[in-house]
XYZ file of C-alpha atoms in Angstrom:
591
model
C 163.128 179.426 220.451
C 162.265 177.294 217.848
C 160.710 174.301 219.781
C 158.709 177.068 222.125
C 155.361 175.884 221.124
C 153.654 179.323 221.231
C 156.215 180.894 218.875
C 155.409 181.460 215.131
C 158.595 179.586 214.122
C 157.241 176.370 215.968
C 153.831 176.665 214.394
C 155.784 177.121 211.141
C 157.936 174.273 211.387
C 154.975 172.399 212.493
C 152.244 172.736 210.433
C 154.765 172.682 207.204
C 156.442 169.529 208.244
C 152.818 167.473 209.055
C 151.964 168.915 205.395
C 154.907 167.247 204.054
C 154.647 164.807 206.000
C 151.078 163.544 204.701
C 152.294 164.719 201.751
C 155.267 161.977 201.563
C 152.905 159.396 203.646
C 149.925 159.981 200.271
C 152.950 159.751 197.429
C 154.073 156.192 199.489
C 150.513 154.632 199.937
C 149.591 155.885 196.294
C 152.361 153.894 194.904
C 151.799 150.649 196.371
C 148.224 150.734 195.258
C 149.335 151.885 191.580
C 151.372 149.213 191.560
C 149.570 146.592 192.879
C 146.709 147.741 190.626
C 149.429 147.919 187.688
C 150.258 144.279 187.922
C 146.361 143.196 188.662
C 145.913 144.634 184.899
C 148.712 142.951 183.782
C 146.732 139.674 184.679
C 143.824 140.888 183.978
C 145.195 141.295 180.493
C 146.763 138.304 180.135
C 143.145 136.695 181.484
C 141.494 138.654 178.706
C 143.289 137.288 175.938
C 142.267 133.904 177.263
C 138.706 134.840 176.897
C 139.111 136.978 173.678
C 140.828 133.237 172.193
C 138.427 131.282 173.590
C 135.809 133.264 172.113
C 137.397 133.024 168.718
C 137.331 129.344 169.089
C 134.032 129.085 169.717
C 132.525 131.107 166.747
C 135.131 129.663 164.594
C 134.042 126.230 165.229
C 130.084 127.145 165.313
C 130.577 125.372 169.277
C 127.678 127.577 170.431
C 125.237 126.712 167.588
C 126.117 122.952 167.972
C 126.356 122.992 171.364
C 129.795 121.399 171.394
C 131.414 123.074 174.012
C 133.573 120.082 174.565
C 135.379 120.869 171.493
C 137.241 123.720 173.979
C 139.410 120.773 175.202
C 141.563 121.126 172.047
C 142.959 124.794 173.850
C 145.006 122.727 176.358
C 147.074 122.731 173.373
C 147.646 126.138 173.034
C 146.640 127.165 176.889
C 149.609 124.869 178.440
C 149.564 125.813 181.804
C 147.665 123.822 184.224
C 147.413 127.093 186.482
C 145.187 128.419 183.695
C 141.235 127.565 184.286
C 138.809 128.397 181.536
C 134.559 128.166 182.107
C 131.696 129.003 179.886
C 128.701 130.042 181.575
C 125.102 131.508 179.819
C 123.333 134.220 180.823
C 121.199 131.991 183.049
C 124.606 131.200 184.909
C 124.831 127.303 184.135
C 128.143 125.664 182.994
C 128.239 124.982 179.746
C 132.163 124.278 179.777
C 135.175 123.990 182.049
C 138.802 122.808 181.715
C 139.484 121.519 185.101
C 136.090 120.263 186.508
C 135.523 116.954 184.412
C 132.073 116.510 185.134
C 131.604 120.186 185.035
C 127.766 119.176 183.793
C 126.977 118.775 187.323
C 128.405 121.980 188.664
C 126.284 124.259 190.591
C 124.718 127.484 189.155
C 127.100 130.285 188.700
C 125.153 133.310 187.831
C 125.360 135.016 191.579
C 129.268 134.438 191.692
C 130.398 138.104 191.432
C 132.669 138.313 188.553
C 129.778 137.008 186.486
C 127.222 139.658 188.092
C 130.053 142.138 187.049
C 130.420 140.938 183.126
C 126.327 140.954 182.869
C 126.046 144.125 184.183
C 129.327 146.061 182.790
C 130.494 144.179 180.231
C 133.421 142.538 182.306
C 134.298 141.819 186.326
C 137.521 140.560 188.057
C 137.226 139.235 191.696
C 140.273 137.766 193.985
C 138.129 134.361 196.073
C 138.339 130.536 196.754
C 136.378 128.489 194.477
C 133.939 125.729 196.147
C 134.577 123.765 193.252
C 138.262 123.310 193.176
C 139.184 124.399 196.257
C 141.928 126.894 195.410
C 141.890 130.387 195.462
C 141.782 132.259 192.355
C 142.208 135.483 190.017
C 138.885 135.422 188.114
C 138.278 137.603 185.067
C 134.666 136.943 183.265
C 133.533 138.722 180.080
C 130.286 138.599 178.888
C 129.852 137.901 174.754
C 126.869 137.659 172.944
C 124.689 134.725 174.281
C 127.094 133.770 177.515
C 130.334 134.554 179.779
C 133.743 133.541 179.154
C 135.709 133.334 182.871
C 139.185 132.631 182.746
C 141.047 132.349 185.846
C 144.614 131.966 187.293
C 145.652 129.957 190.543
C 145.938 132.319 193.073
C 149.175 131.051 195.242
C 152.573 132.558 196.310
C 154.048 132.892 192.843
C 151.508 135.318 191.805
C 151.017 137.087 195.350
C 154.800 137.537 195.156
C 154.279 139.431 192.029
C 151.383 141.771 192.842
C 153.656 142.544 195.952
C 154.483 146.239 195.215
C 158.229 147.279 195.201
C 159.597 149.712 198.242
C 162.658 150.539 196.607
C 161.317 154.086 196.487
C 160.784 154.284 200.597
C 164.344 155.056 201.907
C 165.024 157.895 198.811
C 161.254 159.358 200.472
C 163.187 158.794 203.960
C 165.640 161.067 202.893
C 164.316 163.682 201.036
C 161.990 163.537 204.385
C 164.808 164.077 206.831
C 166.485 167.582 204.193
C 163.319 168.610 204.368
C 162.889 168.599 207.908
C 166.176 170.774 208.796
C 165.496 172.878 205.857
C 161.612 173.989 207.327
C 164.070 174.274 210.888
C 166.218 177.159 209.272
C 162.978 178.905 206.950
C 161.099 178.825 210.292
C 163.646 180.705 212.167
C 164.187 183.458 209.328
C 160.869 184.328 209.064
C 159.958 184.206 212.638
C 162.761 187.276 213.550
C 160.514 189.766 211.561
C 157.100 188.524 212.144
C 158.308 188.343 215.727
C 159.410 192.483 214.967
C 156.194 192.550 213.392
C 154.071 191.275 216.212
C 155.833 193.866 218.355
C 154.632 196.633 216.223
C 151.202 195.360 216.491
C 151.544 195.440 220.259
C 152.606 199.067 220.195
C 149.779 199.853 217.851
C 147.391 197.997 220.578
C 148.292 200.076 222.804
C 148.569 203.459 221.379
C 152.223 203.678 222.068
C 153.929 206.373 219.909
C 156.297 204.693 217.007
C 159.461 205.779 215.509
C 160.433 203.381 212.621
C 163.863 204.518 212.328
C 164.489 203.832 216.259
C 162.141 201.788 217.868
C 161.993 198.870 215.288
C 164.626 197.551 212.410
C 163.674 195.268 210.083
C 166.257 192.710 208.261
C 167.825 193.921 205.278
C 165.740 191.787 202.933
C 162.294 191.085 201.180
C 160.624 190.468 203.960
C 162.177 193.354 205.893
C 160.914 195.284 202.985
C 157.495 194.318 202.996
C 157.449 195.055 207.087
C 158.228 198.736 206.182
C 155.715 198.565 203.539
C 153.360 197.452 206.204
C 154.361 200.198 208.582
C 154.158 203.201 205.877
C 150.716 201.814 204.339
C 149.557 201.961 208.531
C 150.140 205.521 209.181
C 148.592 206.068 205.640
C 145.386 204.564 205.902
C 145.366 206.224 209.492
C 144.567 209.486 208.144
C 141.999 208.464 205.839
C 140.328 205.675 208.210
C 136.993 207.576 209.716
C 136.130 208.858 206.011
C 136.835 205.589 203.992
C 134.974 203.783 206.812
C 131.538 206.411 205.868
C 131.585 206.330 202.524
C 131.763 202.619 202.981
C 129.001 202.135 205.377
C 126.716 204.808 202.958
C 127.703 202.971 199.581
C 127.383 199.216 201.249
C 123.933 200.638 202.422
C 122.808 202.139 198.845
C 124.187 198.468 197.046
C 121.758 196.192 199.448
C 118.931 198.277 199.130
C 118.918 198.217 195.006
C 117.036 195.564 193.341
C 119.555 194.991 191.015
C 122.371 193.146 191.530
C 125.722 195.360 190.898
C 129.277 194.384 191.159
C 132.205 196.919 191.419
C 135.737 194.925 189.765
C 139.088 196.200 189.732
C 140.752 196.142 186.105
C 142.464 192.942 186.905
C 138.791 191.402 187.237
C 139.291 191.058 190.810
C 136.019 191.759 192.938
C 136.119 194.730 195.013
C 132.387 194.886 196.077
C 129.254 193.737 194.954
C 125.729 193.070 196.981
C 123.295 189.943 197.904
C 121.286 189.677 194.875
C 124.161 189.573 192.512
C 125.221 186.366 193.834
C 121.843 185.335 193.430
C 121.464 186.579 189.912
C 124.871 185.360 188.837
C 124.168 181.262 190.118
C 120.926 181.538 188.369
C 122.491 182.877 185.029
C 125.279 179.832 185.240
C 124.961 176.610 184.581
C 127.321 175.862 187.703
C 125.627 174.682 191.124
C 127.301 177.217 192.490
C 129.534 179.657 191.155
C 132.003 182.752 193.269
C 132.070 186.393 191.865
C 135.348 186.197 190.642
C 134.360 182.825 188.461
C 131.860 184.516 186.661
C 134.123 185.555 183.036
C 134.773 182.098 182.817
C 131.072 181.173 182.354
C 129.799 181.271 178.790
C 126.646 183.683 179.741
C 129.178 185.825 180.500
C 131.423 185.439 177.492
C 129.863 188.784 176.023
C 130.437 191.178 179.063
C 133.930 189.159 179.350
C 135.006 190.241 175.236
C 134.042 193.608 175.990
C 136.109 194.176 179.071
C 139.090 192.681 177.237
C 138.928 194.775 174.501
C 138.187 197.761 176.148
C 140.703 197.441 179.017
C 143.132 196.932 175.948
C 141.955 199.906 174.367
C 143.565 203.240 175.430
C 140.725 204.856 177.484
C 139.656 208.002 176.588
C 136.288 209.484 177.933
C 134.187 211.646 175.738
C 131.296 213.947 176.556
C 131.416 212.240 179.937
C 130.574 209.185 178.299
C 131.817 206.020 179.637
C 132.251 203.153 177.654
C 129.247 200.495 178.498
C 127.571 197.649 176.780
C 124.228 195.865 177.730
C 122.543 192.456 176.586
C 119.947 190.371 177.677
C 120.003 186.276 179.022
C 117.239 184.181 179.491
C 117.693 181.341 181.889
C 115.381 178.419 183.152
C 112.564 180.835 182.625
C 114.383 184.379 183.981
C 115.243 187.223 181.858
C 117.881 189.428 182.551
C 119.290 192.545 181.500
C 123.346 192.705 181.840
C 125.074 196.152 182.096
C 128.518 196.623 181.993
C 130.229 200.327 182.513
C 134.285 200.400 182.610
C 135.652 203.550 184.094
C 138.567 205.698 183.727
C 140.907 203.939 185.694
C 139.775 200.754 183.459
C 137.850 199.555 186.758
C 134.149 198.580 186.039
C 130.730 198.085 187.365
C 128.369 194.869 186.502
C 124.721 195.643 187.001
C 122.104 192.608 186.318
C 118.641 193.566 186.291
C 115.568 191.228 186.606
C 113.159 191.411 183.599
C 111.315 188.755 184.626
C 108.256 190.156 185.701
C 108.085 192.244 182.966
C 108.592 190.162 180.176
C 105.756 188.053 182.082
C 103.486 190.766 182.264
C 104.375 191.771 178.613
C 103.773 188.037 177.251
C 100.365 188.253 179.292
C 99.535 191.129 178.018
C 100.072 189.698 174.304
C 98.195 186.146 175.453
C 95.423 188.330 176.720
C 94.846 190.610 173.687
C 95.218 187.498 171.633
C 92.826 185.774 173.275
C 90.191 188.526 173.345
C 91.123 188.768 169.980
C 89.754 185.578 168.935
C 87.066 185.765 171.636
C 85.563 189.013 169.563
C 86.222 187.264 166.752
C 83.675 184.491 167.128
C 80.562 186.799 168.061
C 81.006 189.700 165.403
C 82.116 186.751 162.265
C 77.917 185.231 163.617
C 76.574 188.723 163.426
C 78.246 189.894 160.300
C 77.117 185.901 159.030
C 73.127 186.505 160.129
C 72.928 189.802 158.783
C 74.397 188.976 155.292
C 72.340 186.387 154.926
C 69.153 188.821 155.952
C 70.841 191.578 153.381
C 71.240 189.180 150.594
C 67.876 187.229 150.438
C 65.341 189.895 150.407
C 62.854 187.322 149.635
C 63.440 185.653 152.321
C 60.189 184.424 154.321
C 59.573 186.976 157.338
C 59.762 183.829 159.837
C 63.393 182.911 158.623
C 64.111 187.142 158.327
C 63.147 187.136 162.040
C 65.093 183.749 163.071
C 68.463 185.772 161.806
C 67.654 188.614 163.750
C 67.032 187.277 166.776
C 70.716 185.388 166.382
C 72.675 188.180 165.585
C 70.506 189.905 168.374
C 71.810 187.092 170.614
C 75.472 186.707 169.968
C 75.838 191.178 170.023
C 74.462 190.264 173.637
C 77.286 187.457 174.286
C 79.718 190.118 172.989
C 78.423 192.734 174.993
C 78.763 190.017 178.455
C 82.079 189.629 177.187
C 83.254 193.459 176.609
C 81.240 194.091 180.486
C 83.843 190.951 181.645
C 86.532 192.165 180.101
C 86.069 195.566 181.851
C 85.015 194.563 184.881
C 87.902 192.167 185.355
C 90.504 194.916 184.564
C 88.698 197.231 186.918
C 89.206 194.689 189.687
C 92.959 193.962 188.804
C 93.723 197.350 188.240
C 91.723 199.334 190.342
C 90.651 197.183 192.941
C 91.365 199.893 195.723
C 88.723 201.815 194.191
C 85.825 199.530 195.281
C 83.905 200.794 198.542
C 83.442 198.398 201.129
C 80.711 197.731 203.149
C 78.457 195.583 205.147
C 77.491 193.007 202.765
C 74.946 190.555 203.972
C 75.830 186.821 202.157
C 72.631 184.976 202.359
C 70.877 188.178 200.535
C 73.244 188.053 197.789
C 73.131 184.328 197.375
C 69.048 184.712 196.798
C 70.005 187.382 194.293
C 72.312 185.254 192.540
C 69.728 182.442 192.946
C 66.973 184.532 191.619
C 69.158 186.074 188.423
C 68.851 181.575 186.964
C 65.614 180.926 188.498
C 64.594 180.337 184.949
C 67.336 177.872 184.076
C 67.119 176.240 187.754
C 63.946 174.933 187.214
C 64.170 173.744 183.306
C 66.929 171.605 184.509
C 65.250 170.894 187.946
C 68.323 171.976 190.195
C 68.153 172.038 193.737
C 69.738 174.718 195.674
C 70.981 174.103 199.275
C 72.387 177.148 201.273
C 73.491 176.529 204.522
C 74.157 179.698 205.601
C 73.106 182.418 208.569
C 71.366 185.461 208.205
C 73.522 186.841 210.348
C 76.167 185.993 208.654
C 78.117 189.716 206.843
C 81.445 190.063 204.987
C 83.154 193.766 204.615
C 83.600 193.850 200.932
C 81.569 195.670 197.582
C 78.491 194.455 197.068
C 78.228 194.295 193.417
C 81.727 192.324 193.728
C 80.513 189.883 195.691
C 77.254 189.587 193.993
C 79.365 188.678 190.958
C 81.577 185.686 192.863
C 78.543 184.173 193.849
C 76.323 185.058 190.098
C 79.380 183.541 188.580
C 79.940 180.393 190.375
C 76.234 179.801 190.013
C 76.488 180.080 185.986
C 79.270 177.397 186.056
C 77.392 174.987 188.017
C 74.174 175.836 186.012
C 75.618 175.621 182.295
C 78.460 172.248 183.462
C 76.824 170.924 186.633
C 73.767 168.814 183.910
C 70.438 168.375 185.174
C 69.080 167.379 188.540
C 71.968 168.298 190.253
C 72.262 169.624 193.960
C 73.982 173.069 194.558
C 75.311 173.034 198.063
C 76.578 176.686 199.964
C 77.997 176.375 203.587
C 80.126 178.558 205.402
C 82.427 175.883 206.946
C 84.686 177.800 209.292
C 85.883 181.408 210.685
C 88.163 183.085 212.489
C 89.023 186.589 213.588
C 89.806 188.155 209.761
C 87.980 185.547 207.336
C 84.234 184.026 206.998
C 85.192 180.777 204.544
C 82.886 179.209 202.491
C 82.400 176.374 200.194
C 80.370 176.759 196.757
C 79.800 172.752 195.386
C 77.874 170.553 192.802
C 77.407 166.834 192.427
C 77.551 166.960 188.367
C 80.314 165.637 186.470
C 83.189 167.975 187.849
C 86.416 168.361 185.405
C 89.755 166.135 185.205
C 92.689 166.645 187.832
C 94.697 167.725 185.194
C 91.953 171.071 184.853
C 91.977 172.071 188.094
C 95.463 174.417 188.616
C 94.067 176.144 185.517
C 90.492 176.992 186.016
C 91.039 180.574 187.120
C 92.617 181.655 183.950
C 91.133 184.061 181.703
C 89.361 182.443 178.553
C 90.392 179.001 179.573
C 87.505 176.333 178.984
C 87.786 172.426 179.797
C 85.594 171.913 176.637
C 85.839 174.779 174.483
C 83.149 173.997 171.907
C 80.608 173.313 174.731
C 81.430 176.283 176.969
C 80.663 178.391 173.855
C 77.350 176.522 173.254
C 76.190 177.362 176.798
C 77.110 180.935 176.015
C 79.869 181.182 178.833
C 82.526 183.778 178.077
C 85.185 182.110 179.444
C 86.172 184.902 182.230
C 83.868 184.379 184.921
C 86.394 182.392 187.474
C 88.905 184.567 186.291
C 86.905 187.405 188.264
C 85.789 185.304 191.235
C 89.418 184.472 191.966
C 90.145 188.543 191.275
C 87.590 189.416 193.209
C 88.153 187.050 195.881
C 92.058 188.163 195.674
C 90.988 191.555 195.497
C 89.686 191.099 199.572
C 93.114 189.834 200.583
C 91.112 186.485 200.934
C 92.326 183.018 198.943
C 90.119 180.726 196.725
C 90.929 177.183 195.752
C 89.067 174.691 193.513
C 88.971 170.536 193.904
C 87.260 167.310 193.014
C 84.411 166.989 195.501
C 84.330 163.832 197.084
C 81.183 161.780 195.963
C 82.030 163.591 192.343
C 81.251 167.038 190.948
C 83.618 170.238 192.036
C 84.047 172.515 194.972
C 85.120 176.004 195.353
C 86.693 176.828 198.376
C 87.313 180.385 199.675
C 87.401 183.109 202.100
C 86.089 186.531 202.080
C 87.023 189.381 205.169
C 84.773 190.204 208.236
């Protein structure tokens, strides 16, 4: 039965006997090669203390200041062997000594030979090749010092092949132990085939719906494995009777877990998984610093040291549950620019539940929110601090001429109108993020509300003599709020009008359309802003030049509600460096 191919016992033997197999066949080759690499560092040693003394040499005798490298001759002394080669090379690879080449003056240029590549680049480099020079084949070893490389080298012939020859004394004792284990897998494969073979036959009968009487129909051997058959057969007719409603409550919990947000995790009190859901193991390889990390990994990752303690110490704790209070714990973890919010609830049975919840959004919104009131903040600031400035100065200098009186006035008069455009901005662009839906739509012809927006700088248009080219239809009509769109195109004019300089050209087109979008292109020729601008221009109170964006009276938010407003149609707006110079707006508003 055993050499039956289709037979547990054979795929037993098999499969156990190739493992041990490589397993002997890796322990073999691994040898040789530690040993061969073994006695390549002995020489390599050895080789090393040739360089480390001829090093010594040299800055002993001051041979590299003087140039004297001949001096190295007097080592023959001490370096007897005439297997032994020692050669001084610089950095720019030429010889500067060598104890077997006489005229080594004349010898080529060494710097591409690869044990000197090696000691430039890593300090030291060994290579096994025939020399051109002397025609042998040698053991180099080259280390590089501080203004060249010292390369000794020994004669590579049968002595010292002989040596690095690895020993096989270990083979037949592998052999051996080979063969023992070969008849032992033969009588472990056998045993444990008789009741997986019983075993398989149960299976069969379950197949099939046959009827099964444990004490009759199948006997199991008197041992562990016998016992853990029975085991098998009991746990069966167990989970039999529970089957349809474990399988429900599954289906309805597995259904509940993927449709949370959260990621949640259900552990046994050995800290063995027992269910968790998609984003968890998202969650859980974002909070580690592991490429990729399993469920079960997780206490062993320092973000998780926290939940980890408390589970210890509560699972060592004797459990008692009070007002139907479990014990839980929470804490937060940022991480590459996510925050999270860890829960951890241990139950009764010392079980416990991991729920991760992702803050991100809302800590964005809330550090927004705190950038935005900052910034309106110090955008108030500016206008009231002029008013409050002009007034004083009215209040304290009663004698002040009526001409000056009246100068004041009309600049506090100005800047309460800059804070009023700002307070309408601010508004209006929270009414369009927040309440966008509230905005009727309707027929909106484009052309009409470009001459509007035309019409509202006609004033500044011609003091800077700006020409305005609209290539656009009549016919041309967008679904959308008129006073929103009015506002797009009012406030893309005032940033070409108060940036663009004079005698600039202001060029409109519609440039393409489809079945949902009309998309048009707002451009100038003036100086445009810096790549670097360009991602940022739609953000509230941002300014490319802050001190003359306040000069020309610009509050800072008016792309921030073309790009809301645009957004605000389902359409998309993008801004770039026109080519020729200045910038261009592109976007697209809805039939």
């Amino acid at each position: 039965m055993l050499f039956d191919r289709k037979t547990i016992r054979w795929k037993l033997f098999t499969y156990y006997f190739l493992l041990f197999a490589i397993f002997t066949l890796s322990i073999i080759l691994y040898q040789n090669k530690r040993e061969t690499h073994f006695k390549i560092a002995q020489l390599e040693t050895t080789l090393n203390e040739y360089t480390n003394l001829t090093n010594r040499y040299i800055e002993y005798h001051s041979l590299a200041k003087e140039k004297t490298f001949s001096k190295l001759d007097s080592l023959k002394n001490i370096i007897s062997s005439d297997k032994i080669r020692i050669t001084v090379v610089n950095f720019e690879g030429n010889i500067l000594y060598d104890n077997i080449v006489a005229d080594y003056g004349k010898m080529e240029n060494h710097k591409n030979r690869p044990e000197i590549q090696k000691a430039l680049f890593s300090e030291f480099g060994e290579n096994i090749r025939h020399s051109a020079t002397t025609n042998q084949e040698y053991l180099y070893y080259a280390k590089s010092y501080k203004t060249y490389v010292i390369r000794a080298a020994i004669v590579y012939d049968n002595s010292i092949a002989a040596f690095l020859k690895p020993d096989r004394v270990f083979i037949p004792f592998f052999i051996f132990l080979f063969l023992v284990f070969g008849f032992l897998l033969s009588y472990i494969a056998n045993h444990i085939g008789d009741s997986i073979t019983k075993l398989k036959d149960f299976a069969v009968k379950i197949r099939r719906n046959e009827s099964i009487n444990t004490d009759d129909d199948i006997q199991f051997s008197n041992d562990e494995l016998g016992f853990i058959s029975q085991e098998i057969i009991q746990l069966y007719q167990r989970l039999g009777k529970t089957k349809t409603e474990l399988v429900l409550e599954k289906e309805k919990l597995i259904s509940h877990l993927f449709v949370l947000k959260e990621g949640i995790a259900f552990f046994s009190s050995d800290k063995k998984p027992i269910l968790n859901n998609s984003h968890f193991i998202f969650y859980i390889n974002i909070i580690s610093e592991e490429t990729t990390i399993s469920v079960e990994k997780i206490f062993a990752s320092e973000e998780f040291r926290e939940v980890n303690d408390f589970i210890d110490k509560t699972i060592a704790e004797k459990l008692t549950v009070q007002n139907q209070e479990l014990p839980r714990m929470e804490h937060s973890v940022q991480k590459d620019g996510y925050h999270f919010n860890i829960q951890c609830i241990v139950f009764p049975d010392k079980s416990f539940e991991i729920l991760i919840s992702d803050q991100t959004q809302q800590m964005r919104r809330s550090i927004m929110k705190q950038q935005i009131t900052s910034n309106i903040s110090h955008e108030l600031k500016t206008p009231i601090s002029s008013v409050k400035g002009y007034l004083e100065t009215v209040l304290n200098n009663p004698e002040l001429e009526l001409s000056k009186q009246h100068y004041f006035i009309e600049k506090a008069y100005n800047q309460s109108e800059r804070l009023t455009q700002l307070v309408n901005d601010i508004a209006l662009l929270n009414k369009i993020e927040e309440y966008s839906e509230l905005y009727s739509r309707e027929k909106v012809p484009v052309r009409k509300v470009i001459n509007e927006a035309v019409e509202s700088f006609s004033d500044q248009i011609k003091q800077k003599s700006i020409e305005v080219e609209c290539v656009i239809e009549e016919n041309v009509i967008v679904n959308a709020n008129h006073s929103l769109i009015f506002s797009i195109f009012r406030n893309l004019m005032e940033n070409s009008v108060n940036y663009g300089g004079d005698n600039i050209i202001i060029s409109i087109t519609k440039y393409h359309e489809d079945n949902a979008f009309h998309y048009f292109a707002f451009a100038d020729n003036g100086p445009g802003v810096k790549e670097e601008h360009l991602s940022r221009l739609f953000e509230r109170f941002y300014r490319v030049d802050s001190g003359r964006s306040r000069k020309e009276g610009g509050t800072g938010l008016g792309l921030a509600i073309v790009k809301n407003a645009v957004i605000s149609f389902k359409g998309e707006i993008s801004a770039r460096k026109r080519k020729g110079g200045g910038l261009e707006f592109l976007f697209s508003l809805p039939k």
